[in-house]
């Protein structure tokens, strides 16, 4: 089994779209776990605030199958495949870590470089997988988060009611 961490974010009907994406992912990965959801400013363009979180799951799927499931969930949320990069998003799902896999190929860079630069990725990832060791830096996500300039990147926790299908709230 491979542990996968995925960043999820939306600034177009974000609460509804995040619930829709979580439902879609939980259909493939029933033991899906999620972090607290956080509101933060749009990065790279002017727009509505995003709500972001990180999900984690273990899988025997290969990375391409996981990417297909992520694209499926994005499509369910109304995301067009070739929308501009720096623009509002109904759903954005990005693999942060895929076990200890390291790669740099077209369309897939692992670990995701933004993980250690974006509070809304690193903080929630450290919340749900604190003891996970970053495959190229050799330190845990909890340690990376402790050393991150958190004061410079404010995030506000947001209530997102969601329970994995088949689980009690």
C-alpha positions as YAML, in Angstrom:
chain: A
units: angstrom
residues:
- id: 1
  name: UNK
  ca: [0.00, 0.00, 0.00]
- id: 2
  name: UNK
  ca: [1.13, 3.51, -0.81]
- id: 3
  name: UNK
  ca: [0.18, 6.53, 1.28]
- id: 4
  name: UNK
  ca: [-1.09, 9.37, -0.91]
- id: 5
  name: UNK
  ca: [-1.61, 12.98, 0.16]
- id: 6
  name: UNK
  ca: [-3.73, 15.22, -2.07]
- id: 7
  name: UNK
  ca: [-4.37, 18.97, -1.82]
- id: 8
  name: UNK
  ca: [-7.98, 19.99, -2.50]
- id: 9
  name: UNK
  ca: [-9.07, 23.56, -3.07]
- id: 10
  name: UNK
  ca: [-11.93, 25.58, -4.50]
- id: 11
  name: UNK
  ca: [-13.05, 29.19, -4.71]
- id: 12
  name: UNK
  ca: [-16.26, 28.58, -6.70]
- id: 13
  name: UNK
  ca: [-19.03, 27.31, -4.41]
- id: 14
  name: UNK
  ca: [-16.17, 25.87, -2.36]
- id: 15
  name: UNK
  ca: [-18.02, 24.09, 0.44]
- id: 16
  name: UNK
  ca: [-20.39, 22.29, -1.92]
- id: 17
  name: UNK
  ca: [-17.61, 21.42, -4.36]
- id: 18
  name: UNK
  ca: [-15.29, 20.16, -1.63]
- id: 19
  name: UNK
  ca: [-18.03, 17.88, -0.29]
- id: 20
  name: UNK
  ca: [-18.71, 16.63, -3.83]
- id: 21
  name: UNK
  ca: [-15.00, 15.92, -4.40]
- id: 22
  name: UNK
  ca: [-14.64, 14.18, -1.03]
- id: 23
  name: UNK
  ca: [-17.63, 11.95, -1.83]
- id: 24
  name: UNK
  ca: [-16.12, 11.07, -5.20]
- id: 25
  name: UNK
  ca: [-12.71, 10.25, -3.72]
- id: 26
  name: UNK
  ca: [-14.22, 8.26, -0.85]
- id: 27
  name: UNK
  ca: [-16.00, 6.06, -3.40]
- id: 28
  name: UNK
  ca: [-12.54, 4.92, -4.60]
- id: 29
  name: UNK
  ca: [-10.67, 5.24, -1.31]
- id: 30
  name: UNK
  ca: [-13.10, 4.40, 1.52]
- id: 31
  name: UNK
  ca: [-10.56, 5.02, 4.30]
- id: 32
  name: UNK
  ca: [-10.14, 8.62, 3.12]
- id: 33
  name: UNK
  ca: [-9.11, 10.99, 5.89]
- id: 34
  name: UNK
  ca: [-9.12, 14.75, 5.70]
- id: 35
  name: UNK
  ca: [-7.64, 17.74, 7.42]
- id: 36
  name: UNK
  ca: [-9.34, 20.81, 8.72]
- id: 37
  name: UNK
  ca: [-10.52, 23.09, 5.91]
- id: 38
  name: UNK
  ca: [-8.94, 26.55, 5.75]
- id: 39
  name: UNK
  ca: [-9.86, 29.80, 4.03]
- id: 40
  name: UNK
  ca: [-7.01, 31.71, 2.44]
- id: 41
  name: UNK
  ca: [-6.44, 34.32, -0.22]
- id: 42
  name: UNK
  ca: [-6.15, 33.35, -3.87]
- id: 43
  name: UNK
  ca: [-2.51, 32.89, -4.92]
- id: 44
  name: UNK
  ca: [-1.33, 34.06, -8.35]
- id: 45
  name: UNK
  ca: [-4.45, 36.07, -9.26]
- id: 46
  name: UNK
  ca: [-7.11, 38.33, -7.80]
- id: 47
  name: UNK
  ca: [-10.21, 36.39, -6.89]
- id: 48
  name: UNK
  ca: [-12.47, 35.04, -4.20]
- id: 49
  name: UNK
  ca: [-10.82, 33.33, -1.25]
- id: 50
  name: UNK
  ca: [-10.12, 29.62, -1.55]
- id: 51
  name: UNK
  ca: [-11.06, 26.93, 0.87]
- id: 52
  name: UNK
  ca: [-8.36, 24.28, 1.00]
- id: 53
  name: UNK
  ca: [-7.72, 21.02, 2.77]
- id: 54
  name: UNK
  ca: [-5.61, 17.90, 2.38]
- id: 55
  name: UNK
  ca: [-6.87, 14.34, 2.09]
- id: 56
  name: UNK
  ca: [-4.91, 11.18, 2.65]
- id: 57
  name: UNK
  ca: [-5.48, 7.57, 1.78]
- id: 58
  name: UNK
  ca: [-3.63, 4.33, 1.21]
- id: 59
  name: UNK
  ca: [-3.91, 2.58, -2.12]
- id: 60
  name: UNK
  ca: [-2.57, -0.16, -4.34]
- id: 61
  name: UNK
  ca: [-3.47, 1.95, -7.40]
- id: 62
  name: UNK
  ca: [-0.61, 3.27, -9.49]
- id: 63
  name: UNK
  ca: [-0.12, 7.02, -9.71]
- id: 64
  name: UNK
  ca: [-1.85, 7.31, -13.10]
- id: 65
  name: UNK
  ca: [-4.99, 5.60, -11.79]
- id: 66
  name: UNK
  ca: [-5.05, 8.00, -8.83]
- id: 67
  name: UNK
  ca: [-4.68, 10.95, -11.20]
- id: 68
  name: UNK
  ca: [-7.64, 9.64, -13.23]
- id: 69
  name: UNK
  ca: [-9.77, 9.49, -10.06]
- id: 70
  name: UNK
  ca: [-8.72, 13.05, -9.18]
- id: 71
  name: UNK
  ca: [-9.67, 14.26, -12.66]
- id: 72
  name: UNK
  ca: [-13.03, 12.47, -12.33]
- id: 73
  name: UNK
  ca: [-13.72, 14.32, -9.07]
- id: 74
  name: UNK
  ca: [-12.67, 17.66, -10.59]
- id: 75
  name: UNK
  ca: [-15.01, 17.09, -13.53]
- id: 76
  name: UNK
  ca: [-17.90, 16.29, -11.18]
- id: 77
  name: UNK
  ca: [-17.29, 19.70, -9.62]
- id: 78
  name: UNK
  ca: [-17.49, 21.45, -12.99]
- id: 79
  name: UNK
  ca: [-13.80, 21.93, -13.68]
- id: 80
  name: UNK
  ca: [-12.85, 22.19, -17.33]
- id: 81
  name: UNK
  ca: [-9.67, 20.24, -18.08]
- id: 82
  name: UNK
  ca: [-7.93, 23.07, -19.93]
- id: 83
  name: UNK
  ca: [-9.00, 26.06, -17.82]
- id: 84
  name: UNK
  ca: [-6.36, 28.77, -17.27]
- id: 85
  name: UNK
  ca: [-3.92, 27.93, -14.47]
- id: 86
  name: UNK
  ca: [-4.19, 31.17, -12.49]
- id: 87
  name: UNK
  ca: [-7.96, 31.58, -12.38]
- id: 88
  name: UNK
  ca: [-10.96, 30.72, -10.20]
- id: 89
  name: UNK
  ca: [-11.39, 26.98, -9.66]
- id: 90
  name: UNK
  ca: [-14.44, 24.92, -8.92]
- id: 91
  name: UNK
  ca: [-12.00, 22.20, -7.82]
- id: 92
  name: UNK
  ca: [-8.27, 21.69, -7.86]
- id: 93
  name: UNK
  ca: [-6.87, 18.33, -6.74]
- id: 94
  name: UNK
  ca: [-3.10, 17.88, -6.71]
- id: 95
  name: UNK
  ca: [-1.02, 14.95, -5.49]
- id: 96
  name: UNK
  ca: [1.45, 16.25, -2.91]
- id: 97
  name: UNK
  ca: [3.10, 12.96, -1.99]
- id: 98
  name: UNK
  ca: [2.76, 9.50, -3.46]
- id: 99
  name: UNK
  ca: [4.57, 7.38, -0.90]
- id: 100
  name: UNK
  ca: [8.27, 8.02, -1.25]
- id: 101
  name: UNK
  ca: [8.08, 8.34, -5.04]
- id: 102
  name: UNK
  ca: [10.29, 11.02, -6.58]
- id: 103
  name: UNK
  ca: [9.77, 11.92, -10.22]
- id: 104
  name: UNK
  ca: [9.88, 14.84, -12.63]
- id: 105
  name: UNK
  ca: [8.04, 14.02, -15.80]
- id: 106
  name: UNK
  ca: [5.56, 15.93, -17.96]
- id: 107
  name: UNK
  ca: [2.41, 16.50, -15.92]
- id: 108
  name: UNK
  ca: [3.78, 14.95, -12.73]
- id: 109
  name: UNK
  ca: [6.38, 16.24, -10.30]
- id: 110
  name: UNK
  ca: [6.67, 14.37, -7.00]
- id: 111
  name: UNK
  ca: [6.93, 15.38, -4.31]
- id: 112
  name: UNK
  ca: [4.95, 18.47, -5.32]
- id: 113
  name: UNK
  ca: [7.30, 21.46, -4.90]
- id: 114
  name: UNK
  ca: [4.47, 23.70, -3.61]
- id: 115
  name: UNK
  ca: [4.05, 21.43, -0.59]
- id: 116
  name: UNK
  ca: [6.88, 23.14, 1.28]
- id: 117
  name: UNK
  ca: [6.00, 26.65, 0.01]
- id: 118
  name: UNK
  ca: [2.24, 26.86, 0.60]
- id: 119
  name: UNK
  ca: [0.83, 26.98, 4.12]
- id: 120
  name: UNK
  ca: [-2.53, 25.70, 2.89]
- id: 121
  name: UNK
  ca: [-0.80, 22.53, 1.69]
- id: 122
  name: UNK
  ca: [1.87, 21.94, 4.34]
- id: 123
  name: UNK
  ca: [-0.20, 22.74, 7.44]
- id: 124
  name: UNK
  ca: [-3.09, 20.42, 6.60]
- id: 125
  name: UNK
  ca: [-0.70, 17.69, 5.36]
- id: 126
  name: UNK
  ca: [1.18, 17.87, 8.66]
- id: 127
  name: UNK
  ca: [-2.14, 17.69, 10.50]
- id: 128
  name: UNK
  ca: [-3.17, 14.34, 8.98]
- id: 129
  name: UNK
  ca: [0.29, 12.80, 8.39]
- id: 130
  name: UNK
  ca: [2.70, 14.43, 10.86]
- id: 131
  name: UNK
  ca: [5.17, 11.55, 10.93]
- id: 132
  name: UNK
  ca: [5.39, 11.19, 7.15]
- id: 133
  name: UNK
  ca: [8.93, 11.87, 5.98]
- id: 134
  name: UNK
  ca: [9.34, 14.14, 2.96]
- id: 135
  name: UNK
  ca: [11.08, 11.90, 0.39]
- id: 136
  name: UNK
  ca: [13.75, 14.39, -0.70]
- id: 137
  name: UNK
  ca: [14.19, 16.54, 2.41]
- id: 138
  name: UNK
  ca: [14.37, 13.64, 4.88]
- id: 139
  name: UNK
  ca: [12.34, 15.36, 7.63]
- id: 140
  name: UNK
  ca: [8.77, 14.85, 8.81]
- id: 141
  name: UNK
  ca: [5.90, 17.00, 7.68]
- id: 142
  name: UNK
  ca: [5.39, 18.05, 11.32]
- id: 143
  name: UNK
  ca: [8.97, 19.33, 11.48]
- id: 144
  name: UNK
  ca: [8.62, 21.17, 8.17]
- id: 145
  name: UNK
  ca: [5.42, 22.81, 9.46]
- id: 146
  name: UNK
  ca: [7.04, 23.81, 12.77]
- id: 147
  name: UNK
  ca: [9.83, 25.54, 10.83]
- id: 148
  name: UNK
  ca: [7.47, 27.19, 8.32]
- id: 149
  name: UNK
  ca: [6.87, 30.97, 8.53]
- id: 150
  name: UNK
  ca: [3.25, 30.43, 9.59]
- id: 151
  name: UNK
  ca: [2.69, 34.04, 10.67]
- id: 152
  name: UNK
  ca: [3.38, 35.22, 7.12]
- id: 153
  name: UNK
  ca: [0.69, 32.96, 5.65]
- id: 154
  name: UNK
  ca: [-2.52, 33.34, 7.62]
- id: 155
  name: UNK
  ca: [-5.23, 30.74, 7.26]
- id: 156
  name: UNK
  ca: [-8.63, 30.67, 8.91]
- id: 157
  name: UNK
  ca: [-10.25, 27.38, 9.83]
- id: 158
  name: UNK
  ca: [-13.65, 26.87, 8.19]
- id: 159
  name: UNK
  ca: [-16.40, 24.48, 9.23]
- id: 160
  name: UNK
  ca: [-16.89, 21.87, 6.51]
- id: 161
  name: UNK
  ca: [-19.42, 19.25, 7.47]
- id: 162
  name: UNK
  ca: [-18.63, 15.98, 5.73]
- id: 163
  name: UNK
  ca: [-18.65, 12.38, 6.80]
- id: 164
  name: UNK
  ca: [-17.32, 9.63, 4.60]
- id: 165
  name: UNK
  ca: [-20.21, 7.62, 3.14]
- id: 166
  name: UNK
  ca: [-20.93, 4.60, 5.30]
- id: 167
  name: UNK
  ca: [-19.29, 6.11, 8.40]
- id: 168
  name: UNK
  ca: [-21.07, 7.58, 11.38]
- id: 169
  name: UNK
  ca: [-20.56, 11.34, 11.90]
...
